[in-house]
PDB file of C-alpha atoms and ligand atoms in Angstrom:
ATOM      1  CA  MET A 209      10.272 -29.733   0.911  1.00 62.00           C
ATOM      2  CA  GLU A 210       7.865 -27.231  -0.619  1.00 65.00           C
ATOM      3  CA  ARG A 211       7.296 -23.979   1.209  1.00 70.00           C
ATOM      4  CA  ILE A 212       5.007 -21.042   0.636  1.00 71.00           C
ATOM      5  CA  PHE A 213       7.010 -18.140  -0.630  1.00 74.00           C
ATOM      6  CA  GLY A 214       6.920 -15.458  -3.277  1.00 75.00           C
ATOM      7  CA  ARG A 215       8.317 -15.224  -6.768  1.00 77.00           C
ATOM      8  CA  PRO A 216       9.440 -11.643  -7.506  1.00 85.00           C
ATOM      9  CA  ILE A 217       7.267  -9.648  -9.900  1.00 92.00           C
ATOM     10  CA  ILE A 218       8.397  -6.128  -9.056  1.00 96.00           C
ATOM     11  CA  THR A 219      12.107  -5.763  -8.350  1.00 93.00           C
ATOM     12  CA  GLN A 220      13.758  -3.348  -5.931  1.00 93.00           C
ATOM     13  CA  ASP A 221      15.093  -1.294  -8.844  1.00 94.00           C
ATOM     14  CA  GLU A 222      11.669  -0.974 -10.458  1.00 96.00           C
ATOM     15  CA  MET A 223      10.195  -0.050  -7.091  1.00 96.00           C
ATOM     16  CA  GLN A 224      12.782   2.644  -6.371  1.00 97.00           C
ATOM     17  CA  LYS A 225      12.348   4.166  -9.830  1.00 98.00           C
ATOM     18  CA  ARG A 226       8.553   4.285  -9.549  1.00 98.00           C
ATOM     19  CA  VAL A 227       8.634   5.713  -6.014  1.00 98.00           C
ATOM     20  CA  ARG A 228      10.919   8.507  -7.277  1.00 98.00           C
ATOM     21  CA  GLU A 229       8.476   9.257 -10.115  1.00 98.00           C
ATOM     22  CA  LEU A 230       5.515   9.361  -7.745  1.00 98.00           C
ATOM     23  CA  GLY A 231       7.476  11.568  -5.344  1.00 98.00           C
ATOM     24  CA  ASN A 232       8.278  14.025  -8.142  1.00 98.00           C
ATOM     25  CA  GLN A 233       4.660  14.140  -9.295  1.00 98.00           C
ATOM     26  CA  ILE A 234       3.342  14.708  -5.759  1.00 98.00           C
ATOM     27  CA  THR A 235       5.995  17.401  -5.176  1.00 98.00           C
ATOM     28  CA  LEU A 236       4.675  19.279  -8.223  1.00 98.00           C
ATOM     29  CA  ASP A 237       0.996  18.751  -7.434  1.00 98.00           C
ATOM     30  CA  TYR A 238       1.275  19.859  -3.796  1.00 98.00           C
ATOM     31  CA  ALA A 239       3.818  22.678  -4.226  1.00 97.00           C
ATOM     32  CA  ASP A 240       1.426  25.352  -2.950  1.00 95.00           C
ATOM     33  CA  LYS A 241      -0.607  23.149  -0.624  1.00 97.00           C
ATOM     34  CA  ASN A 242      -0.617  22.110   2.999  1.00 95.00           C
ATOM     35  CA  LEU A 243       0.260  18.424   2.592  1.00 98.00           C
ATOM     36  CA  LEU A 244      -0.640  15.977   5.340  1.00 98.00           C
ATOM     37  CA  MET A 245       0.314  12.410   4.422  1.00 98.00           C
ATOM     38  CA  VAL A 246      -1.551   9.570   6.094  1.00 98.00           C
ATOM     39  CA  GLY A 247      -0.026   6.096   5.894  1.00 98.00           C
ATOM     40  CA  VAL A 248      -2.429   3.179   6.228  1.00 98.00           C
ATOM     41  CA  LEU A 249      -0.836   0.567   8.477  1.00 96.00           C
ATOM     42  CA  LYS A 250       0.431  -1.988   8.581  1.00 94.00           C
ATOM     43  CA  GLY A 251       0.762  -2.727   4.874  1.00 96.00           C
ATOM     44  CA  ALA A 252       1.852   0.700   3.631  1.00 98.00           C
ATOM     45  CA  PHE A 253       4.747   1.212   6.072  1.00 98.00           C
ATOM     46  CA  ALA A 254       7.602   0.429   3.649  1.00 98.00           C
ATOM     47  CA  PHE A 255       6.142   2.280   0.665  1.00 98.00           C
ATOM     48  CA  TYR A 256       5.133   5.218   2.848  1.00 98.00           C
ATOM     49  CA  ALA A 257       8.608   5.597   4.354  1.00 98.00           C
ATOM     50  CA  ASP A 258      10.195   5.633   0.899  1.00 98.00           C
ATOM     51  CA  LEU A 259       7.541   7.872  -0.648  1.00 98.00           C
ATOM     52  CA  VAL A 260       7.710  10.654   1.969  1.00 98.00           C
ATOM     53  CA  ARG A 261      11.469  10.819   1.433  1.00 98.00           C
ATOM     54  CA  ALA A 262      10.957  11.228  -2.316  1.00 98.00           C
ATOM     55  CA  ILE A 263       8.767  14.324  -1.813  1.00 98.00           C
ATOM     56  CA  ARG A 264      10.573  17.636  -1.531  1.00 98.00           C
ATOM     57  CA  LEU A 265       8.023  19.606   0.467  1.00 98.00           C
ATOM     58  CA  LEU A 266       7.443  20.621   4.085  1.00 97.00           C
ATOM     59  CA  LEU A 267       4.857  17.927   4.550  1.00 97.00           C
ATOM     60  CA  ARG A 268       3.535  16.424   7.758  1.00 97.00           C
ATOM     61  CA  VAL A 269       3.145  12.712   8.466  1.00 98.00           C
ATOM     62  CA  ASP A 270       0.506  10.720  10.273  1.00 98.00           C
ATOM     63  CA  PHE A 271      -0.791   7.161  10.379  1.00 98.00           C
ATOM     64  CA  ILE A 272      -4.021   5.282  10.666  1.00 98.00           C
ATOM     65  CA  VAL A 273      -4.234   1.597  11.552  1.00 97.00           C
ATOM     66  CA  VAL A 274      -7.073  -0.417  10.085  1.00 95.00           C
ATOM     67  CA  THR A 275      -8.014  -4.060  10.403  1.00 87.00           C
ATOM     68  CA  THR A 276      -6.561  -6.246   7.704  1.00 66.00           C
ATOM     69  CA  ARG A 277      -7.902  -9.519   6.457  1.00 57.00           C
ATOM     70  CA  ALA A 278      -6.472 -12.555   8.218  1.00 42.00           C
ATOM     71  CA  THR A 279      -6.692 -14.641   5.061  1.00 41.00           C
ATOM     72  CA  GLN A 280      -6.650 -14.127   1.329  1.00 42.00           C
ATOM     73  CA  LYS A 281     -10.442 -13.912   1.265  1.00 50.00           C
ATOM     74  CA  ARG A 282     -12.185 -10.782   0.091  1.00 51.00           C
ATOM     75  CA  SER A 283     -12.682  -8.173   2.758  1.00 47.00           C
ATOM     76  CA  VAL A 284     -16.158  -7.614   4.063  1.00 50.00           C
ATOM     77  CA  ALA A 285     -17.149  -3.963   4.276  1.00 49.00           C
ATOM     78  CA  GLY A 286     -18.752  -4.345   7.696  1.00 57.00           C
ATOM     79  CA  LYS A 287     -15.563  -5.789   9.142  1.00 79.00           C
ATOM     80  CA  ILE A 288     -13.242  -2.890   8.313  1.00 89.00           C
ATOM     81  CA  LYS A 289     -12.441  -0.986  11.490  1.00 92.00           C
ATOM     82  CA  ILE A 290     -10.043   1.727  12.622  1.00 94.00           C
ATOM     83  CA  LEU A 291      -7.761   0.124  15.230  1.00 94.00           C
ATOM     84  CA  SER A 292      -5.765   3.276  15.884  1.00 95.00           C
ATOM     85  CA  ASP A 293      -6.776   6.699  14.619  1.00 96.00           C
ATOM     86  CA  MET A 294      -4.658   9.603  13.350  1.00 96.00           C
ATOM     87  CA  ALA A 295      -3.232  12.179  15.746  1.00 95.00           C
ATOM     88  CA  GLU A 296      -3.462  15.217  13.421  1.00 93.00           C
ATOM     89  CA  ASP A 297      -6.609  17.202  12.778  1.00 94.00           C
ATOM     90  CA  VAL A 298      -7.669  16.731   9.159  1.00 95.00           C
ATOM     91  CA  THR A 299      -9.957  19.766   8.953  1.00 96.00           C
ATOM     92  CA  GLY A 300      -8.790  22.234   6.290  1.00 95.00           C
ATOM     93  CA  GLN A 301      -5.733  20.120   5.338  1.00 97.00           C
ATOM     94  CA  ASP A 302      -4.698  18.718   1.960  1.00 98.00           C
ATOM     95  CA  VAL A 303      -4.713  15.061   2.879  1.00 98.00           C
ATOM     96  CA  LEU A 304      -3.016  12.320   0.883  1.00 98.00           C
ATOM     97  CA  LEU A 305      -3.933   8.815   1.982  1.00 98.00           C
ATOM     98  CA  VAL A 306      -1.187   6.276   1.253  1.00 98.00           C
ATOM     99  CA  GLU A 307      -2.245   2.642   0.783  1.00 98.00           C
ATOM    100  CA  ASP A 308      -0.290  -0.495  -0.010  1.00 98.00           C
ATOM    101  CA  ILE A 309      -2.843  -2.077  -2.325  1.00 97.00           C
ATOM    102  CA  VAL A 310      -6.370  -1.433  -3.553  1.00 97.00           C
ATOM    103  CA  ASP A 311      -8.186  -4.671  -4.204  1.00 95.00           C
ATOM    104  CA  SER A 312     -11.991  -4.705  -3.745  1.00 94.00           C
ATOM    105  CA  GLY A 313     -11.737  -0.976  -2.976  1.00 96.00           C
ATOM    106  CA  MET A 314     -13.632  -1.372   0.285  1.00 95.00           C
ATOM    107  CA  THR A 315     -10.849  -0.252   2.621  1.00 96.00           C
ATOM    108  CA  VAL A 316     -10.122   2.931   0.660  1.00 96.00           C
ATOM    109  CA  SER A 317     -13.800   3.653   0.241  1.00 96.00           C
ATOM    110  CA  PHE A 318     -14.321   3.219   4.016  1.00 95.00           C
ATOM    111  CA  LEU A 319     -11.359   5.468   4.866  1.00 97.00           C
ATOM    112  CA  LYS A 320     -12.325   8.156   2.367  1.00 97.00           C
ATOM    113  CA  LYS A 321     -15.787   8.360   3.886  1.00 96.00           C
ATOM    114  CA  LYS A 322     -14.375   8.603   7.418  1.00 96.00           C
ATOM    115  CA  LEU A 323     -11.851  11.299   6.494  1.00 97.00           C
ATOM    116  CA  LEU A 324     -14.215  13.336   4.317  1.00 97.00           C
ATOM    117  CA  ALA A 325     -16.556  13.600   7.308  1.00 97.00           C
ATOM    118  CA  ARG A 326     -13.720  15.488   9.077  1.00 97.00           C
ATOM    119  CA  LYS A 327     -13.781  18.182   6.355  1.00 97.00           C
ATOM    120  CA  PRO A 328     -10.287  18.206   4.831  1.00 98.00           C
ATOM    121  CA  LYS A 329      -9.581  20.908   2.226  1.00 98.00           C
ATOM    122  CA  SER A 330      -8.789  18.114  -0.231  1.00 98.00           C
ATOM    123  CA  LEU A 331      -8.433  14.352  -0.077  1.00 98.00           C
ATOM    124  CA  LYS A 332      -6.506  12.203  -2.547  1.00 98.00           C
ATOM    125  CA  VAL A 333      -5.357   8.588  -2.549  1.00 98.00           C
ATOM    126  CA  CYS A 334      -1.994   7.135  -3.516  1.00 98.00           C
ATOM    127  CA  THR A 335      -1.549   3.374  -3.684  1.00 98.00           C
ATOM    128  CA  LEU A 336       1.558   1.387  -4.448  1.00 98.00           C
ATOM    129  CA  LEU A 337      -0.443  -1.412  -6.073  1.00 98.00           C
ATOM    130  CA  ASP A 338      -3.803  -1.629  -7.768  1.00 98.00           C
ATOM    131  CA  LYS A 339      -5.740  -4.794  -8.630  1.00 96.00           C
ATOM    132  CA  PRO A 340      -8.639  -3.313 -10.642  1.00 95.00           C
ATOM    133  CA  GLU A 341      -9.976  -6.746 -11.716  1.00 94.00           C
ATOM    134  CA  ARG A 342     -11.152  -7.383  -8.150  1.00 90.00           C
ATOM    135  CA  ARG A 343     -12.922  -4.058  -7.591  1.00 94.00           C
ATOM    136  CA  LYS A 344     -16.276  -4.331  -5.832  1.00 94.00           C
ATOM    137  CA  VAL A 345     -16.925  -0.666  -5.140  1.00 95.00           C
ATOM    138  CA  ARG A 346     -16.178   2.321  -7.342  1.00 94.00           C
ATOM    139  CA  VAL A 347     -13.389   4.403  -5.841  1.00 95.00           C
ATOM    140  CA  SER A 348     -11.144   6.976  -7.506  1.00 95.00           C
ATOM    141  CA  ILE A 349      -7.394   6.566  -6.998  1.00 98.00           C
ATOM    142  CA  ASP A 350      -5.197   9.551  -7.791  1.00 98.00           C
ATOM    143  CA  TYR A 351      -1.715   7.990  -7.849  1.00 98.00           C
ATOM    144  CA  VAL A 352      -0.954   4.346  -8.657  1.00 98.00           C
ATOM    145  CA  GLY A 353       2.501   2.764  -8.478  1.00 98.00           C
ATOM    146  CA  PHE A 354       1.807  -0.445 -10.382  1.00 98.00           C
ATOM    147  CA  THR A 355      -1.315  -2.131 -11.731  1.00 97.00           C
ATOM    148  CA  LEU A 356      -1.328  -5.866 -11.081  1.00 96.00           C
ATOM    149  CA  PRO A 357      -3.348  -8.845 -12.303  1.00 93.00           C
ATOM    150  CA  ASN A 358      -5.517 -10.789  -9.863  1.00 92.00           C
ATOM    151  CA  LYS A 359      -2.755 -12.443  -7.828  1.00 91.00           C
ATOM    152  CA  TYR A 360      -2.013 -12.442  -4.096  1.00 93.00           C
ATOM    153  CA  VAL A 361       1.225 -10.566  -3.512  1.00 95.00           C
ATOM    154  CA  VAL A 362       3.590 -10.130  -0.565  1.00 94.00           C
ATOM    155  CA  GLY A 363       6.681  -8.134   0.284  1.00 94.00           C
ATOM    156  CA  TYR A 364       7.655  -4.468   0.669  1.00 96.00           C
ATOM    157  CA  GLY A 365       5.165  -4.155   3.538  1.00 97.00           C
ATOM    158  CA  LEU A 366       2.526  -6.586   2.283  1.00 95.00           C
ATOM    159  CA  ASP A 367       2.003  -9.756   4.258  1.00 93.00           C
ATOM    160  CA  TYR A 368       0.752 -13.277   4.314  1.00 89.00           C
ATOM    161  CA  GLN A 369      -0.268 -13.989   7.918  1.00 87.00           C
ATOM    162  CA  ASN A 370       1.889 -11.039   9.035  1.00 90.00           C
ATOM    163  CA  ARG A 371       5.010 -12.528   7.417  1.00 88.00           C
ATOM    164  CA  TYR A 372       7.029 -11.562   4.345  1.00 90.00           C
ATOM    165  CA  ARG A 373       6.551  -7.839   5.010  1.00 94.00           C
ATOM    166  CA  ASN A 374      10.334  -7.436   5.057  1.00 92.00           C
ATOM    167  CA  LEU A 375      10.911  -8.871   1.568  1.00 91.00           C
ATOM    168  CA  PRO A 376      12.589  -5.991  -0.279  1.00 92.00           C
ATOM    169  CA  TYR A 377      10.555  -6.614  -3.467  1.00 93.00           C
ATOM    170  CA  ILE A 378       6.971  -7.547  -4.429  1.00 95.00           C
ATOM    171  CA  ALA A 379       6.338 -11.234  -5.009  1.00 93.00           C
ATOM    172  CA  VAL A 380       3.439 -13.487  -5.954  1.00 92.00           C
ATOM    173  CA  MET A 381       2.636 -16.095  -3.302  1.00 85.00           C
ATOM    174  CA  ASP A 382       3.631 -19.490  -4.575  1.00 79.00           C
ATOM    175  CA  LYS A 383       4.943 -22.880  -3.540  1.00 76.00           C
ATOM    176  CA  VAL A 384       8.702 -23.001  -3.918  1.00 73.00           C
ATOM    177  CA  SER A 385      11.515 -25.231  -2.696  1.00 77.00           C
ATOM    178  CA  GLU A 386      13.821 -24.196   0.156  1.00 74.00           C
ATOM    179  CA  ALA A 387      16.632 -23.696  -2.354  1.00 75.00           C
ATOM    180  CA  GLU A 388      14.511 -21.353  -4.461  1.00 75.00           C
ATOM    181  CA  GLU A 389      13.450 -19.493  -1.325  1.00 74.00           C
ATOM    182  CA  LEU A 390      17.065 -18.834  -0.423  1.00 72.00           C
ATOM    183  CA  PHE A 391      17.722 -17.627  -3.949  1.00 72.00           C
ATOM    184  CA  TYR A 392      14.837 -15.175  -3.803  1.00 72.00           C
ATOM    185  CA  TRP A 393      15.970 -13.756  -0.484  1.00 71.00           C
ATOM    186  CA  GLN A 394      19.327 -13.045  -2.061  1.00 64.00           C
ATOM    187  CA  GLU A 395      17.837 -11.306  -5.145  1.00 58.00           C
TER     188      GLU A 395
HETATM  189  P1  LIG B 435      -9.618  -4.012  -0.266  1.00 84.76           P
HETATM  190  O1  LIG B 435     -10.390  -3.439   0.873  1.00 84.76           O
HETATM  191  O2  LIG B 435      -9.328  -3.027  -1.378  1.00 84.76           O
HETATM  192  O3  LIG B 435     -10.254  -5.283  -0.795  1.00 84.76           O
HETATM  193  O4  LIG B 435      -8.272  -4.546   0.313  1.00 84.76           O
HETATM  194  C1  LIG B 435      -7.299  -3.743   0.765  1.00 84.76           C
HETATM  195  C2  LIG B 435      -6.442  -4.479   1.773  1.00 84.76           C
HETATM  196  O5  LIG B 435      -6.483  -5.898   1.565  1.00 84.76           O
HETATM  197  C3  LIG B 435      -5.008  -4.069   1.588  1.00 84.76           C
HETATM  198  O6  LIG B 435      -4.709  -2.927   2.362  1.00 84.76           O
HETATM  199  C4  LIG B 435      -4.282  -5.325   2.028  1.00 84.76           C
HETATM  200  O7  LIG B 435      -4.119  -5.326   3.425  1.00 84.76           O
HETATM  201  C5  LIG B 435      -5.201  -6.461   1.662  1.00 84.76           C
HETATM  202  N1  LIG B 435      -4.843  -7.065   0.359  1.00 84.76           N
HETATM  203  C6  LIG B 435      -5.536  -7.031  -0.787  1.00 84.76           C
HETATM  204  N2  LIG B 435      -4.900  -7.696  -1.767  1.00 84.76           N
HETATM  205  C7  LIG B 435      -3.762  -8.152  -1.227  1.00 84.76           C
HETATM  206  C8  LIG B 435      -2.650  -8.900  -1.741  1.00 84.76           C
HETATM  207  O8  LIG B 435      -2.549  -9.288  -2.914  1.00 84.76           O
HETATM  208  N3  LIG B 435      -1.649  -9.175  -0.856  1.00 84.76           N
HETATM  209  C9  LIG B 435      -1.677  -8.766   0.436  1.00 84.76           C
HETATM  210  N4  LIG B 435      -0.652  -9.093   1.201  1.00 84.76           N
HETATM  211  N5  LIG B 435      -2.703  -8.060   0.964  1.00 84.76           N
HETATM  212  C10 LIG B 435      -3.724  -7.749   0.128  1.00 84.76           C
END
């Protein structure tokens, strides 16, 4: 029987190495700043948890929950909404927004606009994954984990219909047999 599953494209080892590099870079860049990290849920939860632990600073954490797309279709700007807002006051803070993936760019663009209106001292964006081929709006990203081709990926926080978020690696959605699926879980 064929099942929808993901073939690994970024392994756990590659992920850990890159997260360490990003953590070191952010530690240097924010050494004399007042870092407030904002994880964009749900997708960024795994990356965010690893990234904050790779930064050696007295940072503060917060979260924002936005609507995600129910399908693989492109997001529609008008449909992006904040489901649950941050608790911390952004005004005067050095804010680093942490995303799972930037695709059309609409979600990041929407969030940047919302947060900039609250007058942070600075606002930067870090994303684990970037799919620049699919960009619809221009948005500057300050830290990128991996640049990917135009494929739908799951794992390490990213979902397909709210599943596969617990895969410990990043995989491309594909049709695989049950035997292959078992193999990939054991990777
Ligand atoms: P954008 O607004 O940049 O088009 O899309 C950003 C959001 O779309 C991400 O936060 C994520 O929830 C979802 N998304 C975009 N591409 C992918 C993908 O390849 N896999 C998964 N699981 N979600 C994606």
